[in-house]
Coordinates of C-alpha atoms in Angstrom, one line a residue:
Chain A
M6 CA -39.6 21.0 0.4
N7 CA -38.4 19.3 3.6
F8 CA -37.4 16.5 1.5
L9 CA -35.4 18.9 -1.4
V10 CA -33.3 19.8 2.2
F11 CA -32.5 16.3 3.0
V12 CA -31.3 15.6 -0.3
L13 CA -28.7 18.8 -0.4
G14 CA -27.7 17.5 3.2
L15 CA -26.8 14.5 2.1
F16 CA -25.2 15.9 -0.9
L17 CA -23.3 18.1 1.6
L18 CA -22.3 15.4 3.8
A19 CA -20.8 13.7 0.7
G20 CA -18.3 16.4 0.7
C21 CA -17.0 16.1 4.4
G22 CA -13.9 15.4 5.0
T23 CA -11.9 16.1 1.7
G24 CA -9.9 19.2 3.2
A25 CA -6.0 18.9 4.2
K26 CA -7.0 19.0 7.9
P27 CA -4.1 17.5 10.2
R28 CA -4.7 14.4 11.8
Q29 CA -3.0 13.0 14.8
Y30 CA -2.5 9.6 16.2
T31 CA 0.2 7.5 17.6
E32 CA 1.2 4.3 16.6
L33 CA 3.7 1.7 17.5
A34 CA 7.0 2.3 16.0
T35 CA 7.7 -1.1 14.6
Q36 CA 5.4 -0.2 11.7
T37 CA 7.8 1.7 9.6
P38 CA 11.8 1.2 9.5
Q39 CA 13.5 3.9 11.4
A40 CA 16.2 6.2 9.9
P41 CA 19.5 5.4 11.2
Q42 CA 19.2 9.0 12.7
E43 CA 16.2 8.1 14.7
Q44 CA 17.8 4.8 16.0
M45 CA 20.5 6.8 17.2
A46 CA 18.3 9.5 18.7
D47 CA 15.9 6.8 20.1
A48 CA 19.4 5.4 21.7
A49 CA 20.8 8.7 23.1
T50 CA 17.5 9.5 25.1
Q51 CA 17.0 6.0 26.5
A52 CA 20.9 6.0 27.3
P53 CA 22.5 6.7 30.7
Q54 CA 23.7 10.2 31.3
G55 CA 27.4 10.6 30.2
A56 CA 27.4 7.0 28.5
S57 CA 28.2 6.6 24.6
N58 CA 26.9 2.9 24.4
P59 CA 26.2 1.7 21.3
H60 CA 24.1 -1.1 22.8
A61 CA 21.9 1.4 24.8
G62 CA 17.8 0.7 24.9
I63 CA 18.7 -3.0 23.9
D64 CA 17.1 -4.7 26.7
M65 CA 19.4 -7.8 27.0
S66 CA 17.8 -8.7 30.1
A67 CA 16.5 -11.9 28.7
N68 CA 20.0 -13.2 27.6
I69 CA 22.4 -12.4 30.1
T70 CA 23.3 -12.9 33.6
P71 CA 23.2 -10.5 36.4
D72 CA 27.0 -10.5 36.9
A73 CA 27.7 -10.3 33.3
R74 CA 25.9 -7.2 33.1
A75 CA 27.7 -5.7 36.0
N76 CA 31.0 -6.7 34.3
L77 CA 29.7 -4.8 31.4
Q78 CA 28.0 -1.6 32.7
K79 CA 31.4 -1.0 34.2
M80 CA 33.8 -2.0 30.9
L81 CA 31.4 0.7 29.6
A82 CA 31.7 3.2 32.0
Q83 CA 35.7 2.8 31.6
G84 CA 35.6 3.1 28.1
Q85 CA 37.0 -0.4 27.6
D86 CA 35.6 -2.4 24.3
P87 CA 33.4 -5.3 25.7
H88 CA 34.4 -7.6 22.8
A89 CA 38.2 -7.4 23.0
G90 CA 40.1 -10.6 24.0
I91 CA 36.7 -12.5 22.3
N92 CA 38.5 -15.7 20.9
M93 CA 37.2 -15.9 17.4
S94 CA 38.3 -19.7 17.2
D95 CA 35.5 -20.6 19.4
F96 CA 33.3 -19.1 16.9
M97 CA 35.1 -20.7 14.2
A98 CA 34.8 -24.3 15.4
G99 CA 31.2 -23.7 15.0
N100 CA 31.5 -22.7 11.4
P101 CA 29.1 -25.1 9.7
H102 CA 31.6 -24.2 6.0
A103 CA 34.4 -25.3 7.7
G104 CA 36.6 -27.8 5.6
L105 CA 34.9 -26.6 2.3
E106 CA 37.8 -25.4 -0.3
N107 CA 35.5 -22.8 -1.9
S108 CA 31.8 -23.1 -1.3
A109 CA 31.3 -20.4 -4.1
M110 CA 33.3 -22.2 -6.8
A111 CA 31.7 -25.8 -5.3
G112 CA 28.3 -24.7 -7.0
E113 CA 26.7 -24.0 -3.1
A114 CA 24.5 -21.3 -3.0
L115 CA 25.6 -18.3 -1.4
P116 CA 23.7 -17.2 1.5
S117 CA 21.7 -13.8 0.3
P118 CA 21.5 -10.8 2.8
Y119 CA 18.8 -9.3 0.4
T120 CA 15.0 -9.8 -0.1
W121 CA 13.3 -9.6 -3.2
I122 CA 9.2 -10.3 -4.5
I123 CA 9.2 -12.4 -7.5
P124 CA 7.5 -10.6 -10.2
Q125 CA 4.2 -12.0 -11.7
G126 CA 4.6 -14.8 -14.2
W127 CA 8.5 -15.2 -13.0
K128 CA 9.4 -18.0 -11.0
Q129 CA 12.6 -18.7 -8.7
G130 CA 15.6 -20.7 -9.8
P131 CA 18.3 -22.2 -7.4
A132 CA 21.3 -19.9 -6.5
K133 CA 24.3 -21.5 -8.0
M134 CA 27.8 -20.0 -8.2
M135 CA 28.1 -16.4 -7.6
R136 CA 24.8 -15.8 -8.3
L137 CA 22.5 -15.0 -5.2
V138 CA 19.1 -16.3 -7.3
S139 CA 18.0 -16.4 -10.8
F140 CA 14.7 -15.9 -12.2
Y141 CA 12.9 -17.6 -15.3
K142 CA 9.8 -16.5 -17.2
E143 CA 7.1 -19.3 -16.1
G144 CA 6.5 -21.4 -19.3
A145 CA 9.1 -19.9 -21.1
P146 CA 12.6 -20.4 -19.1
D147 CA 14.5 -19.5 -22.3
A148 CA 13.1 -16.3 -23.0
F149 CA 15.9 -14.7 -20.7
D150 CA 18.2 -14.8 -18.0
C151 CA 17.7 -12.9 -15.1
Y152 CA 20.0 -13.0 -11.6
I153 CA 21.2 -10.9 -8.6
V154 CA 24.8 -10.8 -8.1
A155 CA 26.6 -9.2 -4.8
L156 CA 30.4 -8.6 -4.8
P157 CA 32.9 -6.8 -2.5
G158 CA 33.7 -3.4 -2.9
T159 CA 33.1 -1.7 -6.6
A160 CA 34.0 -4.8 -8.3
G161 CA 35.6 -3.1 -11.1
G162 CA 33.8 0.2 -11.5
Q163 CA 31.3 1.1 -12.9
E164 CA 32.8 2.6 -16.1
A165 CA 34.6 -1.3 -16.5
N166 CA 31.5 -2.6 -16.4
L167 CA 29.2 -0.8 -18.5
K168 CA 32.1 -1.1 -21.5
R169 CA 32.2 -4.8 -21.0
W170 CA 28.7 -5.7 -20.9
M171 CA 28.2 -3.4 -24.3
G172 CA 30.8 -5.6 -25.7
Q173 CA 28.9 -8.6 -24.8
V174 CA 25.7 -7.5 -26.4
D175 CA 27.6 -6.1 -29.6
I176 CA 27.4 -3.0 -28.8
D177 CA 30.6 -0.7 -29.7
P178 CA 32.2 0.4 -26.2
S179 CA 32.8 3.8 -27.4
D180 CA 33.1 6.7 -25.5
A181 CA 29.8 8.4 -27.2
N182 CA 28.1 5.1 -26.6
Y183 CA 28.8 4.7 -23.1
Q184 CA 28.2 8.5 -22.6
K185 CA 24.5 7.8 -23.9
L186 CA 24.1 4.8 -21.7
L187 CA 24.9 7.4 -18.6
D188 CA 22.3 9.9 -20.4
N189 CA 19.6 7.3 -20.7
A190 CA 20.3 6.1 -16.8
R191 CA 17.7 6.3 -14.4
T192 CA 17.8 6.3 -10.4
I193 CA 15.2 3.9 -8.7
Q194 CA 14.5 3.6 -5.0
T195 CA 14.0 0.0 -4.3
Q196 CA 11.4 -0.4 -1.6
G197 CA 14.0 -1.6 0.9
G198 CA 15.4 1.7 0.6
L199 CA 18.5 1.2 -1.8
Q200 CA 19.5 3.2 -4.4
A201 CA 19.7 1.5 -7.7
R202 CA 20.9 2.9 -11.2
F203 CA 19.2 1.5 -14.6
Y204 CA 20.9 1.1 -17.5
D205 CA 19.1 -0.2 -20.7
L206 CA 21.5 -1.2 -23.1
T207 CA 18.4 -1.9 -25.5
L208 CA 18.1 1.9 -26.3
L209 CA 21.9 1.6 -28.2
Q210 CA 20.4 -1.3 -30.3
Q211 CA 18.4 -2.2 -33.6
E212 CA 15.5 -3.9 -32.9
A213 CA 16.2 -7.5 -34.2
S214 CA 19.0 -7.7 -32.1
D215 CA 19.5 -11.3 -30.6
K216 CA 21.6 -10.3 -27.8
S217 CA 20.9 -7.6 -25.5
M218 CA 21.0 -6.7 -21.6
I219 CA 19.0 -4.5 -19.1
A220 CA 20.8 -4.1 -15.6
A221 CA 20.8 -2.1 -12.6
I222 CA 23.8 -1.2 -10.8
I223 CA 23.4 -1.1 -6.8
A224 CA 26.5 0.4 -4.6
T225 CA 25.9 0.2 -0.6
G226 CA 29.4 1.0 0.0
D227 CA 31.1 -2.2 0.7
T228 CA 29.2 -4.0 -1.8
T229 CA 28.0 -3.7 -5.4
I230 CA 24.9 -5.4 -6.4
F231 CA 24.5 -6.2 -10.1
V232 CA 20.6 -6.9 -11.3
K233 CA 21.1 -8.3 -15.0
M234 CA 18.6 -9.2 -17.6
T235 CA 19.9 -10.9 -20.8
G236 CA 18.0 -12.3 -23.8
T237 CA 16.9 -11.4 -27.2
R238 CA 16.2 -7.7 -27.1
A239 CA 12.6 -8.1 -27.9
H240 CA 12.4 -10.8 -24.9
V241 CA 14.1 -8.2 -22.6
K242 CA 12.4 -5.2 -23.7
Q243 CA 9.0 -7.5 -23.4
N244 CA 10.4 -8.3 -19.6
Q245 CA 11.6 -5.1 -18.7
K246 CA 8.2 -4.3 -16.5
G247 CA 9.1 -7.6 -14.7
F248 CA 12.6 -6.7 -14.3
L249 CA 11.7 -3.2 -12.9
E250 CA 9.1 -4.4 -10.1
L251 CA 11.9 -6.9 -8.9
L252 CA 14.5 -4.2 -8.9
K253 CA 11.7 -1.7 -6.6
S254 CA 11.5 -4.5 -4.3
L255 CA 14.8 -5.2 -3.5
G256 CA 15.7 -4.6 0.4
L257 CA 18.2 -5.7 2.8
K258 CA 17.2 -8.6 5.5
P259 CA 16.3 -6.8 8.6
Chain B
M27 CA -45.8 16.0 -11.0
L28 CA -45.4 13.7 -8.2
R29 CA -47.3 11.0 -9.9
L30 CA -44.8 11.4 -12.3
I31 CA -41.7 11.0 -10.4
A32 CA -43.1 8.2 -9.1
S33 CA -44.0 6.3 -12.0
V34 CA -43.2 2.5 -12.2
R35 CA -41.6 3.0 -15.4
I36 CA -38.7 5.2 -14.0
T37 CA -38.2 2.1 -11.6
V38 CA -37.9 -0.3 -14.2
V39 CA -35.3 1.8 -16.7
C40 CA -33.0 2.5 -13.5
L41 CA -33.0 -1.1 -12.6
F42 CA -32.3 -2.3 -15.9
L43 CA -29.8 0.5 -16.3
L44 CA -28.1 -1.2 -12.8
F45 CA -28.3 -4.7 -14.5
I46 CA -26.0 -3.2 -17.6
L47 CA -23.6 -1.0 -15.1
T48 CA -23.0 -4.0 -12.7
F49 CA -22.4 -6.4 -15.7
W50 CA -20.3 -4.3 -17.8
G51 CA -18.3 -2.2 -14.9
T52 CA -17.6 -6.5 -13.7
M53 CA -16.2 -7.0 -17.1
A54 CA -14.6 -3.5 -17.3
Q55 CA -12.4 -4.7 -14.3
V56 CA -10.3 -7.1 -16.2
Q57 CA -8.9 -4.5 -18.9
Q58 CA -9.2 -1.4 -16.6
G59 CA -8.6 -2.8 -13.0
L60 CA -10.5 -2.6 -10.0
Y61 CA -10.0 0.6 -8.9
A62 CA -10.5 2.3 -12.2
A63 CA -13.6 0.4 -12.8
Q64 CA -15.3 1.3 -9.8
E65 CA -14.6 5.0 -10.4
R66 CA -16.1 5.1 -13.9
F67 CA -18.8 3.1 -13.5
F68 CA -20.3 3.2 -9.8
A69 CA -19.0 5.9 -8.4
S70 CA -19.8 8.4 -11.2
F71 CA -22.6 10.2 -11.9
F72 CA -21.7 10.3 -16.0
F73 CA -19.1 8.7 -17.9
L74 CA -18.1 8.5 -21.6
A75 CA -19.2 5.3 -23.1
G76 CA -16.6 4.6 -26.2
G77 CA -15.3 8.0 -25.5
W78 CA -18.2 9.9 -26.8
F79 CA -21.2 8.9 -25.6
P80 CA -22.2 10.2 -21.8
F81 CA -23.7 7.2 -19.9
P82 CA -25.2 7.4 -16.4
G83 CA -22.8 6.2 -13.9
A84 CA -24.5 4.3 -11.0
Q85 CA -24.4 7.0 -8.7
L86 CA -27.1 9.0 -10.6
V87 CA -28.7 6.0 -11.2
L88 CA -29.1 5.0 -7.8
W89 CA -29.9 8.5 -7.0
I90 CA -32.7 8.8 -9.3
L91 CA -34.3 5.4 -7.9
F92 CA -34.2 6.7 -4.4
V93 CA -36.0 9.8 -5.4
N94 CA -38.7 7.8 -7.3
L95 CA -39.0 5.5 -4.5
I96 CA -39.9 8.4 -2.0
A97 CA -42.2 9.4 -4.3
A98 CA -43.7 6.3 -4.3
L99 CA -44.3 5.9 -0.9
I100 CA -46.0 9.6 -0.8
V101 CA -48.1 8.5 -3.5
H102 CA -48.8 5.1 -2.0
F103 CA -50.0 6.8 1.7
Q104 CA -51.9 9.9 -0.2
K105 CA -54.0 6.8 -2.1
Q106 CA -54.5 4.4 0.4
H107 CA -55.6 4.6 3.7
G108 CA -56.0 2.4 6.6
W109 CA -54.2 -0.9 8.0
A110 CA -54.8 -2.7 4.5
S111 CA -51.8 -0.9 2.9
I112 CA -49.9 -1.0 6.1
G113 CA -47.2 -3.8 4.7
G114 CA -46.9 -2.4 1.5
K115 CA -46.0 1.2 3.3
V116 CA -43.4 -0.5 5.8
T117 CA -41.7 -2.6 2.7
H118 CA -41.0 0.8 1.0
L119 CA -39.8 2.1 4.3
G120 CA -37.3 -0.9 4.3
L121 CA -36.0 -0.1 0.6
I122 CA -35.6 3.3 1.5
L123 CA -33.6 2.4 4.5
Y124 CA -31.5 0.2 1.9
F125 CA -30.7 3.3 -0.1
A126 CA -29.9 5.3 3.4
A127 CA -27.4 2.1 4.3
A128 CA -25.9 2.1 1.1
F129 CA -25.3 5.9 1.0
F130 CA -23.7 5.7 4.3
I131 CA -21.6 2.9 3.6
F132 CA -20.3 4.3 0.4
H133 CA -19.2 7.6 2.1
L134 CA -18.3 6.5 5.8
S135 CA -16.7 3.1 5.1
Q136 CA -13.1 2.8 5.2
E137 CA -11.0 0.2 3.8
S138 CA -7.3 -0.5 4.5
Y139 CA -5.1 -3.6 5.1
V140 CA -2.5 -4.8 8.0
H141 CA 0.4 -6.4 7.1
L142 CA 2.5 -8.6 9.7
G143 CA 5.2 -11.0 9.9
V144 CA 5.0 -13.7 12.6
G145 CA 5.5 -12.1 16.1
E146 CA 4.9 -8.4 14.7
Q147 CA 2.6 -6.0 15.9
T148 CA 0.5 -3.0 14.8
N149 CA -2.2 -0.2 16.0
V150 CA -2.6 1.1 12.7
S151 CA -3.8 -0.1 9.4
T152 CA -2.6 1.0 5.8
S153 CA -4.5 2.5 3.0
Y154 CA -4.4 0.4 -0.3
T155 CA -4.6 4.0 -2.5
E156 CA -4.5 7.2 -0.3
W157 CA -1.3 9.0 0.2
E158 CA -0.6 11.0 3.5
L159 CA 2.2 13.4 4.7
A160 CA 3.2 12.7 7.9
Y161 CA 5.8 13.9 10.6
W162 CA 6.6 12.7 14.1
Q163 CA 9.2 14.0 16.6
S164 CA 11.5 11.3 18.1
T165 CA 10.0 7.5 19.3
Q166 CA 9.4 7.2 22.9
A167 CA 9.2 3.8 24.3
G168 CA 8.2 2.3 21.1
H169 CA 5.4 4.8 20.4
R170 CA 5.6 8.0 18.6
R171 CA 3.0 10.9 18.2
V172 CA 2.5 11.3 14.6
T173 CA 0.7 14.4 12.9
A174 CA -0.6 13.6 9.2
V175 CA -2.2 14.9 6.5
D176 CA -4.0 13.8 3.5
S177 CA -1.8 14.9 0.1
K178 CA -4.9 13.7 -2.1
N179 CA -5.5 17.4 -2.9
F180 CA -2.5 18.8 -2.7
K181 CA -1.8 22.1 -5.1
P182 CA 1.1 24.0 -5.6
G183 CA 1.8 26.6 -3.7
E184 CA -1.1 25.2 -0.8
K185 CA 0.2 26.0 2.7
I186 CA 0.2 22.8 4.7
T187 CA -1.6 23.5 8.2
F188 CA 0.5 21.0 10.7
N189 CA 0.6 23.9 12.9
A190 CA 3.9 23.3 14.1
S191 CA 5.6 26.4 16.5
H192 CA 9.3 25.4 15.1
F193 CA 8.3 25.4 11.2
T194 CA 6.2 26.3 8.7
M195 CA 5.6 24.1 4.7
S196 CA 3.8 24.4 1.5
V197 CA 3.2 22.4 -1.2
E198 CA 6.1 23.4 -4.4
R199 CA 4.7 20.2 -6.6
Y200 CA 2.9 16.7 -5.9
Y201 CA 3.2 14.0 -8.1
P202 CA 0.6 11.4 -7.5
N203 CA 2.8 8.7 -9.6
C204 CA 6.4 9.1 -10.1
E205 CA 9.9 8.1 -10.4
A206 CA 12.9 9.6 -8.5
F207 CA 16.2 10.6 -9.6
D208 CA 19.2 12.0 -8.6
N209 CA 21.3 14.6 -9.6
G210 CA 23.2 12.7 -12.1
G211 CA 25.8 11.5 -9.4
K212 CA 26.3 15.3 -8.3
P213 CA 25.6 16.4 -4.6
Q214 CA 22.1 18.0 -4.2
P215 CA 21.9 21.4 -4.2
A216 CA 22.5 23.3 -1.2
G217 CA 19.2 24.1 1.0
T218 CA 17.9 21.0 -0.4
I219 CA 16.9 18.0 1.7
G220 CA 16.1 14.3 0.7
L221 CA 17.2 11.0 1.0
D222 CA 19.5 8.8 -1.4
N223 CA 20.4 12.2 -3.2
I224 CA 16.8 12.6 -4.7
S225 CA 17.1 15.5 -6.4
R226 CA 13.5 15.4 -8.9
F227 CA 10.5 13.9 -10.2
V228 CA 9.3 12.5 -13.3
L229 CA 5.5 12.4 -13.4
E230 CA 4.2 8.6 -14.6
P231 CA 0.8 8.1 -15.7
L232 CA -1.2 6.3 -13.2
H233 CA -1.7 2.7 -12.9
K234 CA -4.7 0.7 -13.6
E235 CA -4.3 -1.0 -10.1
R236 CA -3.9 2.1 -8.5
E237 CA -2.1 0.6 -5.2
K238 CA 1.2 0.8 -7.6
D239 CA 1.4 4.5 -7.6
L240 CA 4.2 5.8 -5.9
A241 CA 3.5 9.5 -5.1
G242 CA 6.6 12.0 -4.7
G243 CA 6.5 15.3 -3.5
I244 CA 8.3 18.3 -3.5
F245 CA 8.0 20.9 -0.5
N246 CA 9.1 24.3 0.9
L247 CA 9.9 24.0 4.5
T248 CA 10.9 26.9 6.2
F249 CA 12.7 26.7 10.0
D250 CA 15.4 28.9 11.7
G251 CA 14.1 31.5 9.5
K252 CA 15.1 30.1 6.1
P253 CA 13.4 28.2 3.4
H254 CA 14.9 24.9 2.5
T255 CA 13.3 22.2 -0.3
L256 CA 12.3 19.0 1.1
L257 CA 11.9 15.9 -1.4
L258 CA 9.8 12.8 -0.1
F259 CA 9.3 9.8 -2.4
G260 CA 6.4 7.3 -1.5
A261 CA 8.7 4.1 -2.4
E262 CA 11.3 5.5 0.6
A263 CA 10.3 3.7 3.5
R264 CA 12.6 5.1 5.7
P265 CA 11.5 8.6 7.0
T266 CA 13.4 11.5 6.6
P267 CA 15.3 13.0 9.5
V268 CA 15.3 17.1 10.0
S269 CA 16.9 18.9 12.6
I270 CA 15.0 21.8 13.7
D271 CA 15.6 24.3 16.4
G272 CA 18.0 21.6 18.2
K273 CA 15.1 18.5 17.7
D274 CA 14.9 15.5 15.2
Y275 CA 11.8 15.5 13.1
F276 CA 10.9 12.8 10.8
F277 CA 8.5 13.4 7.5
I278 CA 7.5 10.6 5.5
L279 CA 5.0 10.6 2.4
R280 CA 3.6 6.9 2.7
H281 CA 0.2 5.5 1.9
K282 CA -2.7 7.0 4.5
T283 CA -2.5 5.6 8.0
F284 CA -5.4 4.8 10.2
P285 CA -5.5 4.4 14.0
L286 CA -7.0 1.4 15.4
P287 CA -8.7 0.9 18.9
F288 CA -6.6 -2.2 19.5
V289 CA -3.3 -3.5 19.0
L290 CA -2.9 -6.5 16.7
R291 CA -0.4 -9.0 17.0
L292 CA 0.1 -12.0 14.4
D293 CA 0.9 -14.8 16.9
R294 CA 1.0 -17.8 13.6
F295 CA 0.2 -18.1 9.8
K296 CA -0.5 -21.2 7.8
A297 CA -1.1 -21.4 4.2
A298 CA -1.7 -24.4 2.7
F299 CA -1.8 -25.8 -1.0
H300 CA -3.3 -27.8 -3.3
P301 CA -1.2 -30.9 -3.6
D302 CA 2.0 -30.5 -6.1
T303 CA 0.6 -26.6 -7.2
D304 CA 1.3 -23.2 -6.0
M305 CA -2.5 -22.6 -5.7
A306 CA -3.1 -21.7 -2.3
K307 CA -5.9 -24.0 -0.6
S308 CA -6.5 -21.9 2.4
F309 CA -4.6 -19.1 4.3
Q310 CA -5.2 -18.8 8.5
S311 CA -3.7 -16.2 10.6
W312 CA -3.6 -16.9 14.5
V313 CA -4.2 -13.3 16.1
T314 CA -4.1 -12.1 19.2
I315 CA -6.0 -8.6 19.8
S316 CA -5.6 -6.5 22.5
T317 CA -7.6 -3.1 23.8
G318 CA -6.2 -2.4 27.0
S319 CA -8.8 -3.9 29.2
L320 CA -9.4 -6.8 27.0
T321 CA -6.8 -9.6 25.3
R322 CA -8.2 -12.5 23.4
R323 CA -6.4 -14.9 20.4
V324 CA -8.5 -15.1 17.6
R325 CA -8.1 -17.2 14.4
I326 CA -9.1 -15.6 11.2
H327 CA -9.5 -17.8 7.9
M328 CA -11.7 -17.7 4.5
N329 CA -15.3 -16.4 5.7
S330 CA -14.2 -16.3 9.3
P331 CA -13.6 -12.8 10.0
L332 CA -12.5 -11.1 13.1
R333 CA -15.6 -8.3 14.2
Y334 CA -14.5 -5.9 16.9
K335 CA -16.9 -2.8 17.1
D336 CA -17.4 -1.0 13.5
Y337 CA -14.1 -2.9 12.2
T338 CA -14.0 -6.6 10.7
L339 CA -11.0 -8.2 9.5
Y340 CA -10.7 -10.4 6.7
Q341 CA -7.7 -12.9 5.1
A342 CA -6.4 -11.4 2.5
S343 CA -3.6 -12.8 1.3
Y344 CA 0.2 -13.7 2.1
D345 CA 3.7 -13.6 1.1
T346 CA 7.1 -14.9 2.1
D347 CA 10.2 -13.3 1.8
A348 CA 13.9 -14.7 0.9
Q349 CA 14.2 -16.0 4.0
G350 CA 11.1 -17.8 3.9
R351 CA 9.1 -15.5 6.9
Q352 CA 5.7 -15.6 6.2
Y353 CA 3.6 -12.7 6.1
S354 CA 0.0 -12.3 6.3
T355 CA -2.1 -9.4 4.9
L356 CA -5.7 -8.9 6.4
A357 CA -8.0 -6.7 5.1
V358 CA -9.6 -4.1 7.6
V359 CA -12.8 -2.9 6.5
R360 CA -14.0 -0.4 9.1
N361 CA -18.1 0.2 8.2
S362 CA -19.9 2.2 11.1
A363 CA -23.5 1.5 8.8
R364 CA -22.7 -2.4 9.3
L365 CA -25.8 -3.0 10.9
M366 CA -28.1 -1.0 8.4
P367 CA -28.5 -3.5 5.9
Y368 CA -29.5 -6.3 8.1
I369 CA -32.3 -3.4 9.7
S370 CA -33.1 -2.8 6.4
C371 CA -33.5 -6.7 5.4
L372 CA -35.7 -6.9 8.5
V373 CA -38.0 -4.0 7.9
V374 CA -38.7 -5.3 4.4
F375 CA -39.5 -8.8 5.9
I376 CA -41.8 -7.8 8.2
G377 CA -43.5 -5.3 5.5
L378 CA -43.9 -8.3 2.9
A379 CA -45.1 -10.4 5.8
L380 CA -47.4 -7.8 7.4
H381 CA -48.9 -7.5 3.4
F382 CA -49.5 -11.2 2.9
L383 CA -51.0 -11.8 6.4
I384 CA -53.2 -8.9 5.9
Q385 CA -54.1 -10.2 2.3
A386 CA -54.7 -13.5 3.5
L387 CA -57.0 -12.5 6.4
M388 CA -58.8 -10.1 4.0
A389 CA -59.3 -13.3 1.6
K390 CA -60.4 -15.6 4.1
A391 CA -63.2 -12.8 5.5
R392 CA -64.2 -12.1 1.8
L393 CA -65.3 -16.3 1.6

């Protein structure tokens, strides 16, 4: 009898901890990136009364002399711009790119402000021309061409770009096809908090098409990021999962 | 009846079934993934082999073996008295302790990880597969006080017991794995709160590797006397800010977070590769562990984990971002019953030593 009670007790113990009871703990705030509003709220709580200092909360003590600190505080108290009057030529003199006619057109890699995780079985190729990065399949480098490009502004706009891409892969860029493409578009949140619109051009094609494309457009305000994969329809479909993994991993450099 | 339960035939059948389950479960991990195979073969009482044939899972087999062992011990006590059988009894006791250790480790141990870049520090670890709904108010001096509930058993209509004074919250729908969509470029409906214009979720099948799942949830949030709809997506690393009664609250759906009794900082990381390949040869992390009263530097590498109380930190993996910054991933295992298998082993050793010693002495006496 006692043994049965013991076994029953063990079973009951096994079921412990399954309820949705609240837990409380303190964590260091560096673990989760803060929302912009939270950063502003934090800065506001640490700023002196009455000040509207965008640098509030940043400890510059290691980098700034006492005199400079006093001057900065004085300027901020008077509502002056502490950056006014800075001669940008001082910075330009130290520009490592000075003297280059056009680094992008010369084939130099553009510095990337983005982060990503390379999907399993893929390799990262060199950045070239306007591409921030290219990718290819390990062991089958011609299976597809995948790359990331970032252009200022809207880069021609969604409709113009999508219709152009449709033409590139032999899809009639009619309004009806364009609408079909929009109807099947998906929004994907990347791990880095970017919002991507994913377009699957393979849905408008025959199975045996030798030119196909999947693409994503990410509008970040002042820049539009394009992530594209081209190849035969079969290869593009086969590698769509990797493409989505790459897309989801995109983020901004800290 | 007791003798029937104590039958050695049951022991042999159970051991044979465990052999089959171990082999089958290990092979199935290739197709089904680690987590799904563990659930199916080792954490279950029964599973359907081939989709129709009920086969006993490791849980059931181990329970039967445990009961069989207890019965055998009782029969042993009833049959044999005196010092001659003490070795066998102690050995049985050691084996029962093994089972108790397995039970406590299975139900009470906690597996999670920390992922740190060089120079970063943390005082929490993160679950691989479980999720939580958490909120906090604004961060003070680099720390935030978090209130969280496990989202595993969220059901539609379930009230979330945050016990917060300024708002109430309930589950409208919870998605263990989903994709998030916006409203075709249109703004979110009035009363909807969510980052990046998310307006709906579409349920996706669970991944074989459950750590790849992305949870999503639609929650009813009532404050200032008005109902609101809060949409949270697990892929979103940022918390969703909500202004309630003039104060900022931050809500997030994220992998379950476990507080650690120390602060861990990654000071340095080194990965070595086999020549001219991408194959890793070794990873090493130099960390500083601070507990308030104690600070020490430790090197964690393969087969050399960091142990602190119930916690063991192993070097698990590493990754590099596009800027070449290196990140180290350390597996964190909390195991309150860590010493039990060692104690069980010692008891079995003592039992067997006693048994053979007594047998040897008795044989000598008979000569």
